Amino acid sequence: MVRKGGGDGGRRTIRDVAARAGVSASTVSRVLGGVYPVSTQTRTRVMRAVRELDYVADAHAKAVAGAGTPTLAFVLDDITGPSFAHMAHGVEREAARLGHLCLVCSTDGDADHEQQFIEMMRAQRAAAVILVGGAADTPDYRRRMARIAESLASAGSRLVLCGRPPLDPGTPVTVIEYDNESGAYALCSHVLAQGHRRVLFLGGKPENTAAQGRERGYVAAHRARGLDPDPVLRLSGDFTRDSGHRLMRQALDAGLEFTAVVAATDMVAAGALTALHEAGLRVPGDVSLAGYDDIPFARDLHPPLTTVHVPYEELGRLAVRTGLGRTPDTPDEHLLLGTHVVIRDSVAPPTEPAR
């Protein structure tokens, strides 16, 4: 357990962690092993001590990296989201092809849970840790991710951010994004080219960088045609089906005038489609509708959904290849994947404004 600073020649032991956390050495082992049940309070105390002492469980790490199968970690907010599920599929298949075991952690957006899992992967010297999903690009976020990147690098691992904001230059991190803004620009341009001028935008959380990029594309497509989108037609929610249903009902109840809807995700579009059908409105006869992501069920909606294709499975595969192909001292790198519009039957020229 060689770490810098403190104690016996700079070496930290599991007993040091136990003493700092006020628990037994066996309890520390259970927390780091992640197999036996441990209370949340105890786990938090142990992981805080691990961070403060910069402890790495070398014995466990050697077992994983030597006799066992080399690992990598895939961390996301919600594994039930279809787009992330397809990315997870790409990660798992590429990891298996390269002889690595893929460990998946769904955090439900809990930063502490994410931190604890990452610390566990660092202790096990996972070859790479892949974090997925948009986030708020704040100074606190950048500092926290930089600390994680440096910590993983010190243990011989690599941080890969997928669809998350890039970090400051010099941070040992790989960032892989897809072009949210250009995808939304192309999609909204297609809708406007059909003759629509009042286009309702059902967005995600305002602080989410993926949602921001898609909204910027919506605005830019209007302005490229000398149009100024009405602010009342830009609604914020999240990337779920329920959000799309709720926002669409809200727009209809408020009597907003629009002839087309651009949804931030296909799941949002699916909820909006249900709300439009419930209101007796036809798609695209009364209202055109478009989504974003091109998840498989988009083609099975009635009508099939015009959307933006994001190569989620390839994104997952690329995250594995780049993460495993970099050494801890590899400088920061930023990769950008393209998107394209998939035209189906849900967008047509406008008739009368929907209310």
PDB file of N, CA and C in Angstrom, residues 202-286:
ATOM      1  N   LEU A 202     -39.140  21.416 -26.241  1.00  0.00           N
ATOM      2  CA  LEU A 202     -39.271  20.764 -24.933  1.00  0.00           C
ATOM      3  C   LEU A 202     -37.879  20.321 -24.510  1.00  0.00           C
ATOM      4  N   GLY A 203     -37.259  21.094 -23.616  1.00  0.00           N
ATOM      5  CA  GLY A 203     -35.864  20.882 -23.267  1.00  0.00           C
ATOM      6  C   GLY A 203     -35.660  20.098 -21.993  1.00  0.00           C
ATOM      7  N   GLY A 204     -34.384  19.984 -21.609  1.00  0.00           N
ATOM      8  CA  GLY A 204     -34.013  19.285 -20.385  1.00  0.00           C
ATOM      9  C   GLY A 204     -33.723  20.274 -19.274  1.00  0.00           C
ATOM     10  N   LYS A 205     -32.973  19.832 -18.281  1.00  0.00           N
ATOM     11  CA  LYS A 205     -32.623  20.703 -17.163  1.00  0.00           C
ATOM     12  C   LYS A 205     -31.727  21.834 -17.660  1.00  0.00           C
ATOM     13  N   PRO A 206     -32.028  23.078 -17.267  1.00  0.00           N
ATOM     14  CA  PRO A 206     -31.276  24.216 -17.814  1.00  0.00           C
ATOM     15  C   PRO A 206     -29.780  24.147 -17.571  1.00  0.00           C
ATOM     16  N   GLU A 207     -29.351  23.519 -16.461  1.00  0.00           N
ATOM     17  CA  GLU A 207     -27.927  23.476 -16.149  1.00  0.00           C
ATOM     18  C   GLU A 207     -27.198  22.318 -16.825  1.00  0.00           C
ATOM     19  N   ASN A 208     -27.936  21.416 -17.456  1.00  0.00           N
ATOM     20  CA  ASN A 208     -27.337  20.246 -18.085  1.00  0.00           C
ATOM     21  C   ASN A 208     -26.695  20.636 -19.416  1.00  0.00           C
ATOM     22  N   THR A 209     -25.423  20.294 -19.606  1.00  0.00           N
ATOM     23  CA  THR A 209     -24.713  20.759 -20.796  1.00  0.00           C
ATOM     24  C   THR A 209     -25.261  20.150 -22.089  1.00  0.00           C
ATOM     25  N   ALA A 210     -25.740  18.904 -22.037  1.00  0.00           N
ATOM     26  CA  ALA A 210     -26.344  18.313 -23.232  1.00  0.00           C
ATOM     27  C   ALA A 210     -27.615  19.062 -23.604  1.00  0.00           C
ATOM     28  N   ALA A 211     -28.436  19.383 -22.597  1.00  0.00           N
ATOM     29  CA  ALA A 211     -29.662  20.140 -22.848  1.00  0.00           C
ATOM     30  C   ALA A 211     -29.341  21.528 -23.391  1.00  0.00           C
ATOM     31  N   GLN A 212     -28.304  22.150 -22.856  1.00  0.00           N
ATOM     32  CA  GLN A 212     -27.907  23.476 -23.326  1.00  0.00           C
ATOM     33  C   GLN A 212     -27.502  23.447 -24.793  1.00  0.00           C
ATOM     34  N   GLY A 213     -26.715  22.432 -25.172  1.00  0.00           N
ATOM     35  CA  GLY A 213     -26.270  22.333 -26.559  1.00  0.00           C
ATOM     36  C   GLY A 213     -27.432  22.169 -27.514  1.00  0.00           C
ATOM     37  N   ARG A 214     -28.411  21.349 -27.138  1.00  0.00           N
ATOM     38  CA  ARG A 214     -29.561  21.117 -28.011  1.00  0.00           C
ATOM     39  C   ARG A 214     -30.429  22.372 -28.122  1.00  0.00           C
ATOM     40  N   GLU A 215     -30.535  23.107 -27.039  1.00  0.00           N
ATOM     41  CA  GLU A 215     -31.303  24.355 -27.116  1.00  0.00           C
ATOM     42  C   GLU A 215     -30.572  25.402 -27.945  1.00  0.00           C
ATOM     43  N   ARG A 216     -29.255  25.451 -27.829  1.00  0.00           N
ATOM     44  CA  ARG A 216     -28.488  26.397 -28.664  1.00  0.00           C
ATOM     45  C   ARG A 216     -28.690  26.097 -30.141  1.00  0.00           C
ATOM     46  N   GLY A 217     -28.718  24.816 -30.500  1.00  0.00           N
ATOM     47  CA  GLY A 217     -28.947  24.454 -31.893  1.00  0.00           C
ATOM     48  C   GLY A 217     -30.314  24.891 -32.377  1.00  0.00           C
ATOM     49  N   TYR A 218     -31.322  24.738 -31.528  1.00  0.00           N
ATOM     50  CA  TYR A 218     -32.686  25.184 -31.839  1.00  0.00           C
ATOM     51  C   TYR A 218     -32.711  26.688 -32.119  1.00  0.00           C
ATOM     52  N   VAL A 219     -32.071  27.454 -31.240  1.00  0.00           N
ATOM     53  CA  VAL A 219     -32.054  28.917 -31.400  1.00  0.00           C
ATOM     54  C   VAL A 219     -31.264  29.307 -32.647  1.00  0.00           C
ATOM     55  N   ALA A 220     -30.099  28.679 -32.840  1.00  0.00           N
ATOM     56  CA  ALA A 220     -29.236  29.040 -33.978  1.00  0.00           C
ATOM     57  C   ALA A 220     -29.912  28.761 -35.313  1.00  0.00           C
ATOM     58  N   ALA A 221     -30.686  27.674 -35.394  1.00  0.00           N
ATOM     59  CA  ALA A 221     -31.379  27.360 -36.643  1.00  0.00           C
ATOM     60  C   ALA A 221     -32.403  28.443 -36.985  1.00  0.00           C
ATOM     61  N   HIS A 222     -33.087  28.953 -35.984  1.00  0.00           N
ATOM     62  CA  HIS A 222     -34.034  30.055 -36.218  1.00  0.00           C
ATOM     63  C   HIS A 222     -33.297  31.305 -36.707  1.00  0.00           C
ATOM     64  N   ARG A 223     -32.249  31.662 -35.987  1.00  0.00           N
ATOM     65  CA  ARG A 223     -31.558  32.917 -36.293  1.00  0.00           C
ATOM     66  C   ARG A 223     -30.863  32.862 -37.643  1.00  0.00           C
ATOM     67  N   ALA A 224     -30.465  31.676 -38.080  1.00  0.00           N
ATOM     68  CA  ALA A 224     -29.854  31.539 -39.403  1.00  0.00           C
ATOM     69  C   ALA A 224     -30.841  31.884 -40.502  1.00  0.00           C
ATOM     70  N   ARG A 225     -32.138  31.838 -40.175  1.00  0.00           N
ATOM     71  CA  ARG A 225     -33.184  32.178 -41.137  1.00  0.00           C
ATOM     72  C   ARG A 225     -33.835  33.525 -40.826  1.00  0.00           C
ATOM     73  N   GLY A 226     -33.162  34.314 -40.007  1.00  0.00           N
ATOM     74  CA  GLY A 226     -33.653  35.640 -39.668  1.00  0.00           C
ATOM     75  C   GLY A 226     -34.850  35.616 -38.742  1.00  0.00           C
ATOM     76  N   LEU A 227     -35.033  34.526 -38.002  1.00  0.00           N
ATOM     77  CA  LEU A 227     -36.162  34.387 -37.091  1.00  0.00           C
ATOM     78  C   LEU A 227     -35.688  34.513 -35.648  1.00  0.00           C
ATOM     79  N   ASP A 228     -36.558  35.013 -34.798  1.00  0.00           N
ATOM     80  CA  ASP A 228     -36.263  35.116 -33.372  1.00  0.00           C
ATOM     81  C   ASP A 228     -37.277  34.251 -32.631  1.00  0.00           C
ATOM     82  N   PRO A 229     -36.888  33.056 -32.143  1.00  0.00           N
ATOM     83  CA  PRO A 229     -37.863  32.164 -31.516  1.00  0.00           C
ATOM     84  C   PRO A 229     -38.516  32.793 -30.296  1.00  0.00           C
ATOM     85  N   ASP A 230     -39.815  32.614 -30.185  1.00  0.00           N
ATOM     86  CA  ASP A 230     -40.573  33.165 -29.069  1.00  0.00           C
ATOM     87  C   ASP A 230     -40.137  32.478 -27.775  1.00  0.00           C
ATOM     88  N   PRO A 231     -39.703  33.256 -26.760  1.00  0.00           N
ATOM     89  CA  PRO A 231     -39.247  32.648 -25.505  1.00  0.00           C
ATOM     90  C   PRO A 231     -40.302  31.779 -24.827  1.00  0.00           C
ATOM     91  N   VAL A 232     -41.575  32.074 -25.035  1.00  0.00           N
ATOM     92  CA  VAL A 232     -42.617  31.282 -24.364  1.00  0.00           C
ATOM     93  C   VAL A 232     -42.696  29.879 -24.940  1.00  0.00           C
ATOM     94  N   LEU A 233     -42.060  29.658 -26.088  1.00  0.00           N
ATOM     95  CA  LEU A 233     -42.086  28.335 -26.715  1.00  0.00           C
ATOM     96  C   LEU A 233     -40.888  27.482 -26.313  1.00  0.00           C
ATOM     97  N   ARG A 234     -40.129  27.896 -25.306  1.00  0.00           N
ATOM     98  CA  ARG A 234     -38.980  27.113 -24.822  1.00  0.00           C
ATOM     99  C   ARG A 234     -39.256  26.700 -23.382  1.00  0.00           C
ATOM    100  N   LEU A 235     -39.570  25.414 -23.208  1.00  0.00           N
ATOM    101  CA  LEU A 235     -39.929  24.879 -21.895  1.00  0.00           C
ATOM    102  C   LEU A 235     -38.840  23.932 -21.410  1.00  0.00           C
ATOM    103  N   SER A 236     -38.589  23.940 -20.103  1.00  0.00           N
ATOM    104  CA  SER A 236     -37.537  23.103 -19.521  1.00  0.00           C
ATOM    105  C   SER A 236     -38.137  22.025 -18.629  1.00  0.00           C
ATOM    106  N   GLY A 237     -37.544  20.842 -18.692  1.00  0.00           N
ATOM    107  CA  GLY A 237     -37.956  19.743 -17.831  1.00  0.00           C
ATOM    108  C   GLY A 237     -36.775  18.837 -17.593  1.00  0.00           C
ATOM    109  N   ASP A 238     -36.878  17.575 -17.982  1.00  0.00           N
ATOM    110  CA  ASP A 238     -35.737  16.674 -17.993  1.00  0.00           C
ATOM    111  C   ASP A 238     -35.848  15.782 -19.222  1.00  0.00           C
ATOM    112  N   PHE A 239     -35.046  14.745 -19.289  1.00  0.00           N
ATOM    113  CA  PHE A 239     -34.969  13.944 -20.511  1.00  0.00           C
ATOM    114  C   PHE A 239     -35.888  12.723 -20.495  1.00  0.00           C
ATOM    115  N   THR A 240     -36.953  12.756 -19.695  1.00  0.00           N
ATOM    116  CA  THR A 240     -37.795  11.571 -19.534  1.00  0.00           C
ATOM    117  C   THR A 240     -39.111  11.682 -20.303  1.00  0.00           C
ATOM    118  N   ARG A 241     -39.764  10.546 -20.457  1.00  0.00           N
ATOM    119  CA  ARG A 241     -41.072  10.479 -21.093  1.00  0.00           C
ATOM    120  C   ARG A 241     -42.092  11.294 -20.302  1.00  0.00           C
ATOM    121  N   ASP A 242     -42.079  11.177 -18.983  1.00  0.00           N
ATOM    122  CA  ASP A 242     -43.043  11.893 -18.150  1.00  0.00           C
ATOM    123  C   ASP A 242     -42.883  13.403 -18.280  1.00  0.00           C
ATOM    124  N   SER A 243     -41.649  13.861 -18.418  1.00  0.00           N
ATOM    125  CA  SER A 243     -41.416  15.292 -18.610  1.00  0.00           C
ATOM    126  C   SER A 243     -42.031  15.758 -19.923  1.00  0.00           C
ATOM    127  N   GLY A 244     -41.851  14.986 -20.998  1.00  0.00           N
ATOM    128  CA  GLY A 244     -42.443  15.351 -22.280  1.00  0.00           C
ATOM    129  C   GLY A 244     -43.956  15.418 -22.213  1.00  0.00           C
ATOM    130  N   HIS A 245     -44.572  14.464 -21.533  1.00  0.00           N
ATOM    131  CA  HIS A 245     -46.023  14.459 -21.393  1.00  0.00           C
ATOM    132  C   HIS A 245     -46.491  15.666 -20.595  1.00  0.00           C
ATOM    133  N   ARG A 246     -45.806  15.943 -19.491  1.00  0.00           N
ATOM    134  CA  ARG A 246     -46.183  17.067 -18.623  1.00  0.00           C
ATOM    135  C   ARG A 246     -46.018  18.408 -19.338  1.00  0.00           C
ATOM    136  N   LEU A 247     -44.884  18.605 -20.016  1.00  0.00           N
ATOM    137  CA  LEU A 247     -44.641  19.873 -20.695  1.00  0.00           C
ATOM    138  C   LEU A 247     -45.605  20.091 -21.849  1.00  0.00           C
ATOM    139  N   MET A 248     -45.945  19.033 -22.566  1.00  0.00           N
ATOM    140  CA  MET A 248     -46.893  19.172 -23.666  1.00  0.00           C
ATOM    141  C   MET A 248     -48.280  19.532 -23.145  1.00  0.00           C
ATOM    142  N   ARG A 249     -48.697  18.876 -22.067  1.00  0.00           N
ATOM    143  CA  ARG A 249     -49.990  19.235 -21.470  1.00  0.00           C
ATOM    144  C   ARG A 249     -49.974  20.681 -20.984  1.00  0.00           C
ATOM    145  N   GLN A 250     -48.852  21.092 -20.432  1.00  0.00           N
ATOM    146  CA  GLN A 250     -48.709  22.471 -19.961  1.00  0.00           C
ATOM    147  C   GLN A 250     -48.856  23.458 -21.120  1.00  0.00           C
ATOM    148  N   ALA A 251     -48.197  23.159 -22.235  1.00  0.00           N
ATOM    149  CA  ALA A 251     -48.263  24.043 -23.401  1.00  0.00           C
ATOM    150  C   ALA A 251     -49.673  24.109 -23.963  1.00  0.00           C
ATOM    151  N   LEU A 252     -50.353  22.974 -24.037  1.00  0.00           N
ATOM    152  CA  LEU A 252     -51.717  22.943 -24.562  1.00  0.00           C
ATOM    153  C   LEU A 252     -52.687  23.664 -23.627  1.00  0.00           C
ATOM    154  N   ASP A 253     -52.527  23.425 -22.323  1.00  0.00           N
ATOM    155  CA  ASP A 253     -53.415  24.075 -21.351  1.00  0.00           C
ATOM    156  C   ASP A 253     -53.234  25.586 -21.337  1.00  0.00           C
ATOM    157  N   ALA A 254     -51.997  26.039 -21.633  1.00  0.00           N
ATOM    158  CA  ALA A 254     -51.727  27.472 -21.650  1.00  0.00           C
ATOM    159  C   ALA A 254     -52.166  28.126 -22.953  1.00  0.00           C
ATOM    160  N   GLY A 255     -52.612  27.326 -23.924  1.00  0.00           N
ATOM    161  CA  GLY A 255     -53.065  27.874 -25.196  1.00  0.00           C
ATOM    162  C   GLY A 255     -51.947  28.389 -26.072  1.00  0.00           C
ATOM    163  N   LEU A 256     -50.730  27.866 -25.913  1.00  0.00           N
ATOM    164  CA  LEU A 256     -49.620  28.313 -26.760  1.00  0.00           C
ATOM    165  C   LEU A 256     -49.874  27.929 -28.214  1.00  0.00           C
ATOM    166  N   GLU A 257     -49.505  28.807 -29.114  1.00  0.00           N
ATOM    167  CA  GLU A 257     -49.665  28.544 -30.539  1.00  0.00           C
ATOM    168  C   GLU A 257     -48.364  27.996 -31.106  1.00  0.00           C
ATOM    169  N   PHE A 258     -48.427  26.830 -31.712  1.00  0.00           N
ATOM    170  CA  PHE A 258     -47.268  26.218 -32.342  1.00  0.00           C
ATOM    171  C   PHE A 258     -47.770  25.225 -33.385  1.00  0.00           C
ATOM    172  N   THR A 259     -46.939  25.000 -34.366  1.00  0.00           N
ATOM    173  CA  THR A 259     -47.298  24.018 -35.402  1.00  0.00           C
ATOM    174  C   THR A 259     -46.352  22.822 -35.404  1.00  0.00           C
ATOM    175  N   ALA A 260     -45.266  22.918 -34.644  1.00  0.00           N
ATOM    176  CA  ALA A 260     -44.302  21.821 -34.580  1.00  0.00           C
ATOM    177  C   ALA A 260     -43.673  21.789 -33.196  1.00  0.00           C
ATOM    178  N   VAL A 261     -43.162  20.627 -32.845  1.00  0.00           N
ATOM    179  CA  VAL A 261     -42.504  20.424 -31.560  1.00  0.00           C
ATOM    180  C   VAL A 261     -41.157  19.753 -31.806  1.00  0.00           C
ATOM    181  N   VAL A 262     -40.095  20.317 -31.221  1.00  0.00           N
ATOM    182  CA  VAL A 262     -38.784  19.680 -31.198  1.00  0.00           C
ATOM    183  C   VAL A 262     -38.503  19.295 -29.751  1.00  0.00           C
ATOM    184  N   ALA A 263     -38.361  18.002 -29.504  1.00  0.00           N
ATOM    185  CA  ALA A 263     -38.131  17.493 -28.150  1.00  0.00           C
ATOM    186  C   ALA A 263     -36.651  17.197 -27.947  1.00  0.00           C
ATOM    187  N   ALA A 264     -36.170  17.393 -26.727  1.00  0.00           N
ATOM    188  CA  ALA A 264     -34.744  17.236 -26.436  1.00  0.00           C
ATOM    189  C   ALA A 264     -34.276  15.793 -26.504  1.00  0.00           C
ATOM    190  N   THR A 265     -35.187  14.836 -26.349  1.00  0.00           N
ATOM    191  CA  THR A 265     -34.850  13.419 -26.508  1.00  0.00           C
ATOM    192  C   THR A 265     -36.048  12.694 -27.117  1.00  0.00           C
ATOM    193  N   ASP A 266     -35.809  11.488 -27.597  1.00  0.00           N
ATOM    194  CA  ASP A 266     -36.910  10.671 -28.110  1.00  0.00           C
ATOM    195  C   ASP A 266     -37.884  10.296 -26.998  1.00  0.00           C
ATOM    196  N   MET A 267     -37.378  10.109 -25.778  1.00  0.00           N
ATOM    197  CA  MET A 267     -38.264   9.803 -24.654  1.00  0.00           C
ATOM    198  C   MET A 267     -39.195  10.978 -24.373  1.00  0.00           C
ATOM    199  N   VAL A 268     -38.671  12.184 -24.423  1.00  0.00           N
ATOM    200  CA  VAL A 268     -39.509  13.378 -24.260  1.00  0.00           C
ATOM    201  C   VAL A 268     -40.537  13.439 -25.385  1.00  0.00           C
ATOM    202  N   ALA A 269     -40.108  13.141 -26.602  1.00  0.00           N
ATOM    203  CA  ALA A 269     -41.022  13.153 -27.742  1.00  0.00           C
ATOM    204  C   ALA A 269     -42.130  12.119 -27.572  1.00  0.00           C
ATOM    205  N   ALA A 270     -41.800  10.948 -27.013  1.00  0.00           N
ATOM    206  CA  ALA A 270     -42.808   9.909 -26.807  1.00  0.00           C
ATOM    207  C   ALA A 270     -43.884  10.386 -25.839  1.00  0.00           C
ATOM    208  N   GLY A 271     -43.483  11.048 -24.766  1.00  0.00           N
ATOM    209  CA  GLY A 271     -44.467  11.591 -23.834  1.00  0.00           C
ATOM    210  C   GLY A 271     -45.305  12.682 -24.462  1.00  0.00           C
ATOM    211  N   ALA A 272     -44.651  13.537 -25.264  1.00  0.00           N
ATOM    212  CA  ALA A 272     -45.382  14.604 -25.952  1.00  0.00           C
ATOM    213  C   ALA A 272     -46.388  14.029 -26.936  1.00  0.00           C
ATOM    214  N   LEU A 273     -45.996  12.958 -27.631  1.00  0.00           N
ATOM    215  CA  LEU A 273     -46.883  12.324 -28.598  1.00  0.00           C
ATOM    216  C   LEU A 273     -48.145  11.805 -27.919  1.00  0.00           C
ATOM    217  N   THR A 274     -47.987  11.188 -26.769  1.00  0.00           N
ATOM    218  CA  THR A 274     -49.159  10.697 -26.027  1.00  0.00           C
ATOM    219  C   THR A 274     -50.074  11.842 -25.633  1.00  0.00           C
ATOM    220  N   ALA A 275     -49.487  12.943 -25.155  1.00  0.00           N
ATOM    221  CA  ALA A 275     -50.298  14.100 -24.754  1.00  0.00           C
ATOM    222  C   ALA A 275     -51.033  14.698 -25.950  1.00  0.00           C
ATOM    223  N   LEU A 276     -50.400  14.742 -27.096  1.00  0.00           N
ATOM    224  CA  LEU A 276     -51.057  15.261 -28.301  1.00  0.00           C
ATOM    225  C   LEU A 276     -52.218  14.362 -28.715  1.00  0.00           C
ATOM    226  N   HIS A 277     -52.005  13.049 -28.667  1.00  0.00           N
ATOM    227  CA  HIS A 277     -53.090  12.119 -28.991  1.00  0.00           C
ATOM    228  C   HIS A 277     -54.245  12.262 -28.004  1.00  0.00           C
ATOM    229  N   GLU A 278     -53.916  12.436 -26.722  1.00  0.00           N
ATOM    230  CA  GLU A 278     -54.958  12.607 -25.705  1.00  0.00           C
ATOM    231  C   GLU A 278     -55.775  13.865 -25.951  1.00  0.00           C
ATOM    232  N   ALA A 279     -55.144  14.881 -26.546  1.00  0.00           N
ATOM    233  CA  ALA A 279     -55.832  16.134 -26.845  1.00  0.00           C
ATOM    234  C   ALA A 279     -56.566  16.088 -28.179  1.00  0.00           C
ATOM    235  N   GLY A 280     -56.531  14.947 -28.845  1.00  0.00           N
ATOM    236  CA  GLY A 280     -57.221  14.803 -30.126  1.00  0.00           C
ATOM    237  C   GLY A 280     -56.484  15.410 -31.294  1.00  0.00           C
ATOM    238  N   LEU A 281     -55.191  15.625 -31.153  1.00  0.00           N
ATOM    239  CA  LEU A 281     -54.389  16.224 -32.221  1.00  0.00           C
ATOM    240  C   LEU A 281     -53.630  15.145 -32.982  1.00  0.00           C
ATOM    241  N   ARG A 282     -53.565  15.286 -34.289  1.00  0.00           N
ATOM    242  CA  ARG A 282     -52.888  14.307 -35.139  1.00  0.00           C
ATOM    243  C   ARG A 282     -51.455  14.750 -35.417  1.00  0.00           C
ATOM    244  N   VAL A 283     -50.568  13.765 -35.454  1.00  0.00           N
ATOM    245  CA  VAL A 283     -49.167  13.989 -35.821  1.00  0.00           C
ATOM    246  C   VAL A 283     -48.893  13.188 -37.091  1.00  0.00           C
ATOM    247  N   PRO A 284     -48.481  13.873 -38.185  1.00  0.00           N
ATOM    248  CA  PRO A 284     -48.152  15.300 -38.301  1.00  0.00           C
ATOM    249  C   PRO A 284     -49.279  16.156 -38.860  1.00  0.00           C
ATOM    250  N   GLY A 285     -50.504  15.624 -38.953  1.00  0.00           N
ATOM    251  CA  GLY A 285     -51.582  16.383 -39.569  1.00  0.00           C
ATOM    252  C   GLY A 285     -51.846  17.721 -38.911  1.00  0.00           C
ATOM    253  N   ASP A 286     -51.872  17.733 -37.564  1.00  0.00           N
ATOM    254  CA  ASP A 286     -52.098  18.982 -36.827  1.00  0.00           C
ATOM    255  C   ASP A 286     -50.803  19.579 -36.288  1.00  0.00           C
TER     256      ASP A 286
END
